[in-house]
Amino acid sequence: RILRALHDKRISWGTYQDDMCRRDFGEFHCNAHANNLVLLEGSEAGGAMVGLLDLDMAFDEESFVDIWGGKGRISRADFDELLQREHLNFIEVLAGGDASSGVPMVGQATLRAMSPHCKRLQIALLDTMVLGYLRGYTGEERFPAVEADAGLQR
């Protein structure tokens, strides 16, 4: 629900193209990744379980800056596409398919060495996170997810 709240206000967490991106490859910088989240205790944010970090590059349509000297402003359609890109990038990260998982390179070998049973469990947990995210983002019941139980956080 947290990314949906930003997008409902027409705010990007920080998805844009800069000089570190290969424009010819369609690369974007995107702050929507797992190591920009923090778990909260229920009392810290009125029951919220997750908080966003790295909001210094967040922007809305009015504050968007085209650093490559294009049209300067962004159209509503292009901003919608940018928000959709951010949404899909976050799904990719939650599914474990992105390099910005927060796991340092020195830990990658350990992850690759997991037993087949652990790998299957990891896939089930990643799928559960994606379904929960989609349920919260869209509000659609077709994405099965259980409601958060504050009692389990103790």
Coordinates of N, CA and C in Angstrom, one line a residue:
R1 N 0.8 -1.2 0.0 CA 0.0 0.0 0.0 C 0.9 1.3 0.0
I2 N 2.1 1.1 0.5 CA 2.9 2.3 0.6 C 3.3 2.9 -0.7
L3 N 3.6 2.1 -1.7 CA 3.9 2.7 -3.0 C 2.7 3.2 -3.7
R4 N 1.5 2.5 -3.5 CA 0.3 3.0 -4.0 C -0.1 4.4 -3.5
A5 N 0.2 4.6 -2.2 CA -0.1 5.9 -1.6 C 0.8 7.0 -2.3
L6 N 2.0 6.7 -2.6 CA 2.8 7.7 -3.3 C 2.3 7.9 -4.7
H7 N 2.0 6.8 -5.4 CA 1.5 7.0 -6.8 C 0.1 7.6 -6.9
D8 N -0.7 7.4 -5.9 CA -2.0 8.1 -5.9 C -1.8 9.6 -5.8
K9 N -0.8 10.0 -5.1 CA -0.4 11.5 -5.0 C 0.4 12.0 -6.2
R10 N 0.6 11.1 -7.2 CA 1.4 11.4 -8.4 C 2.9 11.7 -8.0
I11 N 3.4 10.9 -7.1 CA 4.8 11.1 -6.6 C 5.6 9.8 -7.0
S12 N 6.7 10.0 -7.6 CA 7.7 8.9 -7.9 C 8.6 8.8 -6.8
W13 N 9.0 7.6 -6.4 CA 9.9 7.4 -5.3 C 11.3 7.8 -5.8
G14 N 11.5 7.8 -7.1 CA 12.8 8.2 -7.6 C 13.2 7.3 -8.8
T15 N 12.4 7.4 -9.9 CA 12.7 6.6 -11.1 C 12.9 7.6 -12.2
Y16 N 14.1 7.6 -12.7 CA 14.5 8.6 -13.7 C 15.7 8.2 -14.5
Q17 N 16.1 8.8 -15.5 CA 17.3 8.6 -16.2 C 18.3 9.7 -16.0
D18 N 19.5 9.3 -15.6 CA 20.6 10.3 -15.4 C 21.8 9.8 -16.2
D19 N 23.0 10.5 -15.9 CA 24.2 10.1 -16.7 C 24.8 8.8 -16.3
M20 N 24.3 8.1 -15.3 CA 24.7 6.8 -15.0 C 23.9 5.7 -15.8
C21 N 22.9 6.1 -16.5 CA 22.0 5.2 -17.2 C 22.4 5.2 -18.7
R22 N 22.3 4.1 -19.3 CA 22.5 4.0 -20.8 C 21.1 4.3 -21.4
R23 N 20.9 5.5 -21.9 CA 19.6 5.8 -22.5 C 19.3 5.0 -23.7
D24 N 20.4 4.6 -24.5 CA 20.2 3.8 -25.7 C 19.7 2.4 -25.3
F25 N 19.9 1.9 -24.0 CA 19.4 0.7 -23.6 C 18.1 0.8 -22.8
G26 N 17.7 2.0 -22.6 CA 16.4 2.3 -21.8 C 16.6 2.1 -20.3
E27 N 17.8 2.3 -19.8 CA 18.1 2.1 -18.4 C 17.6 3.3 -17.6
F28 N 17.1 3.0 -16.4 CA 16.6 4.0 -15.5 C 17.2 3.7 -14.1
H29 N 17.4 4.8 -13.4 CA 17.7 4.7 -11.9 C 16.3 4.5 -11.2
C30 N 16.2 3.6 -10.3 CA 14.9 3.4 -9.6 C 15.1 3.1 -8.1
N31 N 14.5 3.9 -7.3 CA 14.7 3.7 -5.8 C 13.7 2.7 -5.3
A32 N 12.9 2.1 -6.1 CA 11.9 1.1 -5.6 C 12.6 -0.3 -5.5
H33 N 13.4 -0.4 -4.5 CA 14.0 -1.7 -4.2 C 14.1 -2.0 -2.7
A34 N 14.3 -3.3 -2.4 CA 14.1 -3.8 -1.1 C 15.0 -3.1 0.0
N35 N 16.2 -2.7 -0.4 CA 17.1 -2.2 0.6 C 16.7 -0.7 0.9
N36 N 15.6 -0.2 0.3 CA 15.1 1.1 0.6 C 13.8 1.0 1.5
L37 N 13.7 -0.1 2.1 CA 12.5 -0.3 3.0 C 13.1 -0.6 4.4
V38 N 12.3 -0.3 5.4 CA 12.6 -0.6 6.8 C 11.4 -1.1 7.5
L39 N 11.6 -2.2 8.3 CA 10.4 -2.7 9.1 C 10.2 -1.8 10.3
L40 N 9.0 -1.5 10.6 CA 8.6 -0.7 11.7 C 7.9 -1.5 12.7
E41 N 8.0 -1.1 14.0 CA 7.1 -1.6 15.0 C 5.7 -1.0 14.8
G42 N 4.7 -1.8 15.1 CA 3.3 -1.3 14.9 C 3.0 0.1 15.5
S43 N 3.6 0.4 16.6 CA 3.3 1.6 17.3 C 4.0 2.8 16.7
E44 N 5.0 2.6 15.9 CA 5.8 3.7 15.3 C 5.0 4.5 14.2
A45 N 4.1 3.9 13.5 CA 3.5 4.5 12.4 C 2.0 4.1 12.3
G46 N 1.3 4.1 13.4 CA -0.1 3.8 13.4 C -0.4 2.4 12.8
G47 N 0.4 1.5 13.1 CA 0.2 0.1 12.6 C 0.9 -0.2 11.3
A48 N 1.5 0.7 10.6 CA 2.3 0.4 9.4 C 3.4 -0.5 9.8
M49 N 3.7 -1.5 8.9 CA 4.8 -2.4 9.1 C 6.0 -2.0 8.3
V50 N 5.9 -1.2 7.3 CA 7.0 -0.9 6.4 C 7.1 0.6 6.2
G51 N 8.3 1.1 6.2 CA 8.6 2.5 5.9 C 9.5 2.6 4.8
L52 N 9.4 3.7 4.0 CA 10.3 4.0 2.9 C 11.5 4.7 3.3
L53 N 12.6 4.4 2.7 CA 13.9 5.2 2.8 C 14.3 5.8 1.5
D54 N 15.3 6.6 1.5 CA 15.9 7.2 0.3 C 14.8 8.0 -0.6
L55 N 14.2 8.9 0.1 CA 13.2 9.7 -0.5 C 13.8 11.0 -1.1
D56 N 15.1 11.2 -1.0 CA 15.7 12.4 -1.4 C 15.6 12.6 -2.9
M57 N 15.3 11.6 -3.7 CA 15.2 11.7 -5.1 C 13.7 11.6 -5.6
A58 N 12.8 11.6 -4.7 CA 11.4 11.5 -5.0 C 11.0 12.9 -5.7
F59 N 10.0 12.8 -6.5 CA 9.5 14.0 -7.2 C 8.1 13.8 -7.7
D60 N 7.4 14.8 -8.1 CA 6.1 14.8 -8.7 C 6.2 15.3 -10.1
E61 N 5.1 15.4 -10.8 CA 5.1 15.9 -12.2 C 5.7 17.3 -12.3
E62 N 5.3 18.1 -11.3 CA 5.8 19.5 -11.4 C 7.3 19.7 -11.1
S63 N 7.8 18.8 -10.3 CA 9.3 19.0 -9.9 C 10.2 18.1 -10.8
F64 N 9.6 17.3 -11.7 CA 10.4 16.5 -12.6 C 11.5 17.3 -13.4
V65 N 12.7 16.8 -13.4 CA 13.7 17.5 -14.2 C 14.3 16.6 -15.2
D66 N 14.3 17.0 -16.5 CA 14.9 16.3 -17.6 C 16.3 16.7 -17.7
I67 N 17.3 16.0 -17.1 CA 18.7 16.4 -17.1 C 19.3 16.3 -18.5
W68 N 18.7 15.6 -19.4 CA 19.2 15.5 -20.8 C 18.8 16.6 -21.7
G69 N 18.2 17.6 -21.2 CA 17.8 18.8 -21.9 C 16.7 18.6 -23.0
G70 N 15.8 17.7 -22.6 CA 14.7 17.4 -23.5 C 13.6 18.5 -23.4
K71 N 12.4 18.1 -23.3 CA 11.3 19.0 -23.2 C 11.2 19.8 -21.9
G72 N 12.0 19.3 -20.9 CA 11.9 20.0 -19.6 C 10.8 19.6 -18.7
R73 N 9.6 19.5 -19.2 CA 8.5 19.0 -18.4 C 8.1 17.6 -18.9
I74 N 7.4 16.9 -18.1 CA 7.0 15.6 -18.4 C 5.4 15.6 -18.7
S75 N 5.0 14.9 -19.7 CA 3.6 14.8 -20.0 C 2.9 13.9 -19.0
R76 N 1.6 14.0 -18.8 CA 0.9 13.1 -17.9 C 1.1 11.7 -18.4
A77 N 1.0 11.4 -19.7 CA 1.1 10.0 -20.2 C 2.5 9.5 -19.9
D78 N 3.6 10.3 -20.1 CA 4.9 9.9 -19.8 C 5.1 9.6 -18.3
F79 N 4.5 10.5 -17.4 CA 4.6 10.3 -16.0 C 3.9 9.0 -15.6
D80 N 2.7 8.8 -16.2 CA 2.0 7.5 -15.9 C 2.9 6.3 -16.2
E81 N 3.6 6.4 -17.4 CA 4.5 5.3 -17.8 C 5.7 5.2 -16.8
L82 N 6.2 6.3 -16.3 CA 7.3 6.3 -15.3 C 6.8 5.6 -14.0
L83 N 5.6 5.9 -13.5 CA 5.1 5.3 -12.3 C 4.8 3.8 -12.6
Q84 N 4.4 3.4 -13.7 CA 4.2 2.0 -14.1 C 5.5 1.3 -14.1
R85 N 6.6 1.9 -14.6 CA 7.9 1.4 -14.6 C 8.4 1.1 -13.2
E86 N 8.1 2.1 -12.3 CA 8.5 2.0 -10.9 C 7.8 0.8 -10.2
H87 N 6.5 0.7 -10.5 CA 5.6 -0.4 -9.9 C 6.2 -1.7 -10.4
L88 N 6.5 -1.9 -11.7 CA 7.0 -3.1 -12.2 C 8.4 -3.5 -11.7
N89 N 9.2 -2.4 -11.5 CA 10.5 -2.6 -11.0 C 10.5 -3.2 -9.6
F90 N 9.5 -2.6 -8.8 CA 9.4 -3.1 -7.4 C 8.9 -4.6 -7.4
I91 N 8.0 -4.9 -8.3 CA 7.6 -6.3 -8.4 C 8.8 -7.2 -8.7
E92 N 9.6 -6.8 -9.6 CA 10.8 -7.5 -10.0 C 11.7 -7.8 -8.8
V93 N 11.9 -6.7 -8.0 CA 12.8 -6.8 -6.8 C 12.2 -7.8 -5.8
L94 N 10.9 -7.6 -5.5 CA 10.2 -8.5 -4.6 C 10.2 -10.0 -5.0
A95 N 10.3 -10.2 -6.3 CA 10.3 -11.6 -6.9 C 11.7 -12.1 -6.8
G96 N 12.7 -11.3 -6.4 CA 14.1 -11.8 -6.3 C 14.9 -11.7 -7.6
G97 N 14.3 -11.0 -8.6 CA 14.9 -11.0 -10.0 C 15.7 -9.7 -10.2
D98 N 16.2 -9.0 -9.2 CA 16.9 -7.8 -9.4 C 18.2 -7.8 -8.6
A99 N 19.2 -7.1 -9.1 CA 20.5 -7.1 -8.4 C 20.6 -6.2 -7.2
S100 N 19.6 -5.3 -7.1 CA 19.6 -4.4 -5.9 C 18.8 -4.9 -4.7
S101 N 19.1 -6.2 -4.4 CA 18.4 -6.8 -3.3 C 18.9 -6.4 -1.9
G102 N 20.1 -5.8 -1.9 CA 20.7 -5.4 -0.7 C 21.7 -6.5 -0.2
V103 N 21.8 -7.6 -0.9 CA 22.7 -8.6 -0.5 C 24.1 -8.3 -1.1
P104 N 25.1 -8.1 -0.3 CA 26.4 -7.8 -0.9 C 27.0 -8.9 -1.8
M105 N 27.8 -8.6 -2.7 CA 28.4 -9.6 -3.6 C 29.1 -10.7 -2.8
V106 N 29.7 -10.5 -1.6 CA 30.3 -11.5 -0.9 C 29.3 -12.6 -0.4
G107 N 28.0 -12.2 -0.3 CA 26.9 -13.1 0.2 C 26.3 -13.8 -0.9
Q108 N 26.5 -13.5 -2.2 CA 25.8 -14.1 -3.3 C 26.2 -15.6 -3.4
A109 N 27.4 -16.0 -3.2 CA 27.8 -17.4 -3.3 C 27.0 -18.2 -2.3
T110 N 26.8 -17.7 -1.1 CA 26.0 -18.4 0.0 C 24.6 -18.6 -0.5
L111 N 24.0 -17.6 -1.1 CA 22.7 -17.7 -1.6 C 22.6 -18.8 -2.7
R112 N 23.5 -18.8 -3.6 CA 23.5 -19.8 -4.7 C 23.8 -21.2 -4.2
A113 N 24.4 -21.3 -3.1 CA 24.7 -22.7 -2.5 C 23.5 -23.2 -1.7
M114 N 22.4 -22.5 -1.6 CA 21.3 -23.0 -0.8 C 20.8 -24.4 -1.3
S115 N 20.3 -25.2 -0.4 CA 19.8 -26.5 -0.8 C 18.5 -26.3 -1.7
P116 N 18.2 -27.3 -2.5 CA 17.0 -27.2 -3.3 C 15.7 -26.9 -2.4
H117 N 15.7 -27.5 -1.2 CA 14.5 -27.3 -0.3 C 14.4 -25.8 0.1
C118 N 15.6 -25.2 0.4 CA 15.6 -23.8 0.8 C 15.2 -22.9 -0.4
K119 N 15.7 -23.3 -1.6 CA 15.4 -22.5 -2.8 C 13.9 -22.5 -3.1
R120 N 13.2 -23.7 -2.9 CA 11.8 -23.8 -3.1 C 11.1 -22.9 -2.1
L121 N 11.5 -23.0 -0.8 CA 10.9 -22.2 0.2 C 11.1 -20.7 -0.1
Q122 N 12.3 -20.3 -0.6 CA 12.5 -18.9 -0.9 C 11.6 -18.5 -2.0
I123 N 11.4 -19.3 -3.1 CA 10.5 -19.0 -4.1 C 9.0 -18.8 -3.6
A124 N 8.6 -19.7 -2.7 CA 7.3 -19.5 -2.1 C 7.1 -18.2 -1.4
L125 N 8.2 -17.9 -0.6 CA 8.1 -16.6 0.2 C 8.2 -15.4 -0.7
L126 N 9.0 -15.5 -1.8 CA 9.0 -14.3 -2.7 C 7.7 -14.2 -3.4
D127 N 7.1 -15.3 -3.9 CA 5.7 -15.2 -4.5 C 4.7 -14.6 -3.5
T128 N 4.8 -15.0 -2.3 CA 3.9 -14.5 -1.3 C 4.0 -13.0 -1.1
M129 N 5.3 -12.5 -1.1 CA 5.5 -11.1 -1.0 C 4.9 -10.3 -2.3
V130 N 5.1 -10.9 -3.5 CA 4.6 -10.3 -4.7 C 3.1 -10.2 -4.6
L131 N 2.5 -11.3 -4.2 CA 1.0 -11.3 -4.2 C 0.5 -10.3 -3.1
G132 N 1.1 -10.3 -2.0 CA 0.7 -9.3 -1.0 C 0.9 -7.9 -1.4
Y133 N 2.0 -7.6 -2.1 CA 2.2 -6.3 -2.7 C 1.2 -5.9 -3.7
L134 N 0.9 -6.9 -4.6 CA -0.1 -6.6 -5.7 C -1.5 -6.4 -5.1
R135 N -1.8 -7.1 -4.0 CA -3.1 -7.0 -3.3 C -3.2 -5.6 -2.7
G136 N -2.1 -5.1 -2.0 CA -2.1 -3.8 -1.4 C -2.0 -2.7 -2.4
Y137 N -1.3 -2.9 -3.5 CA -1.2 -1.8 -4.6 C -2.5 -1.6 -5.3
T138 N -3.1 -2.8 -5.7 CA -4.3 -2.7 -6.6 C -5.6 -2.7 -5.8
G139 N -5.5 -3.3 -4.6 CA -6.8 -3.5 -3.8 C -7.6 -4.6 -4.4
E140 N -7.1 -5.3 -5.4 CA -7.9 -6.4 -6.0 C -7.8 -7.7 -5.3
E141 N -9.0 -8.3 -5.0 CA -9.0 -9.6 -4.3 C -8.5 -10.7 -5.1
R142 N -8.3 -10.6 -6.4 CA -7.8 -11.7 -7.2 C -6.4 -12.1 -6.8
F143 N -5.7 -11.2 -6.1 CA -4.3 -11.5 -5.6 C -4.5 -12.0 -4.1
P144 N -4.3 -13.3 -3.9 CA -4.5 -13.8 -2.5 C -3.4 -13.3 -1.6
A145 N -3.9 -12.8 -0.5 CA -3.0 -12.4 0.6 C -3.7 -12.4 1.9
V146 N -3.0 -12.6 3.0 CA -3.6 -12.6 4.3 C -3.4 -11.2 4.9
E147 N -4.3 -10.8 5.7 CA -4.2 -9.5 6.3 C -3.1 -9.6 7.4
A148 N -2.5 -8.5 7.7 CA -1.4 -8.4 8.7 C -2.1 -8.7 10.1
D149 N -1.4 -9.4 10.9 CA -1.9 -9.7 12.2 C -0.9 -9.1 13.2
A150 N -1.3 -8.0 13.9 CA -0.5 -7.3 14.8 C 0.0 -8.3 15.9
G151 N -0.8 -9.2 16.3 CA -0.4 -10.2 17.4 C 0.8 -11.0 17.0
L152 N 1.0 -11.2 15.7 CA 2.1 -12.0 15.3 C 3.4 -11.2 15.3
Q153 N 3.3 -9.9 15.5 CA 4.5 -9.1 15.5 C 5.2 -9.1 16.8
R154 N 4.5 -9.6 17.8 CA 5.1 -9.5 19.2 C 6.1 -10.6 19.5

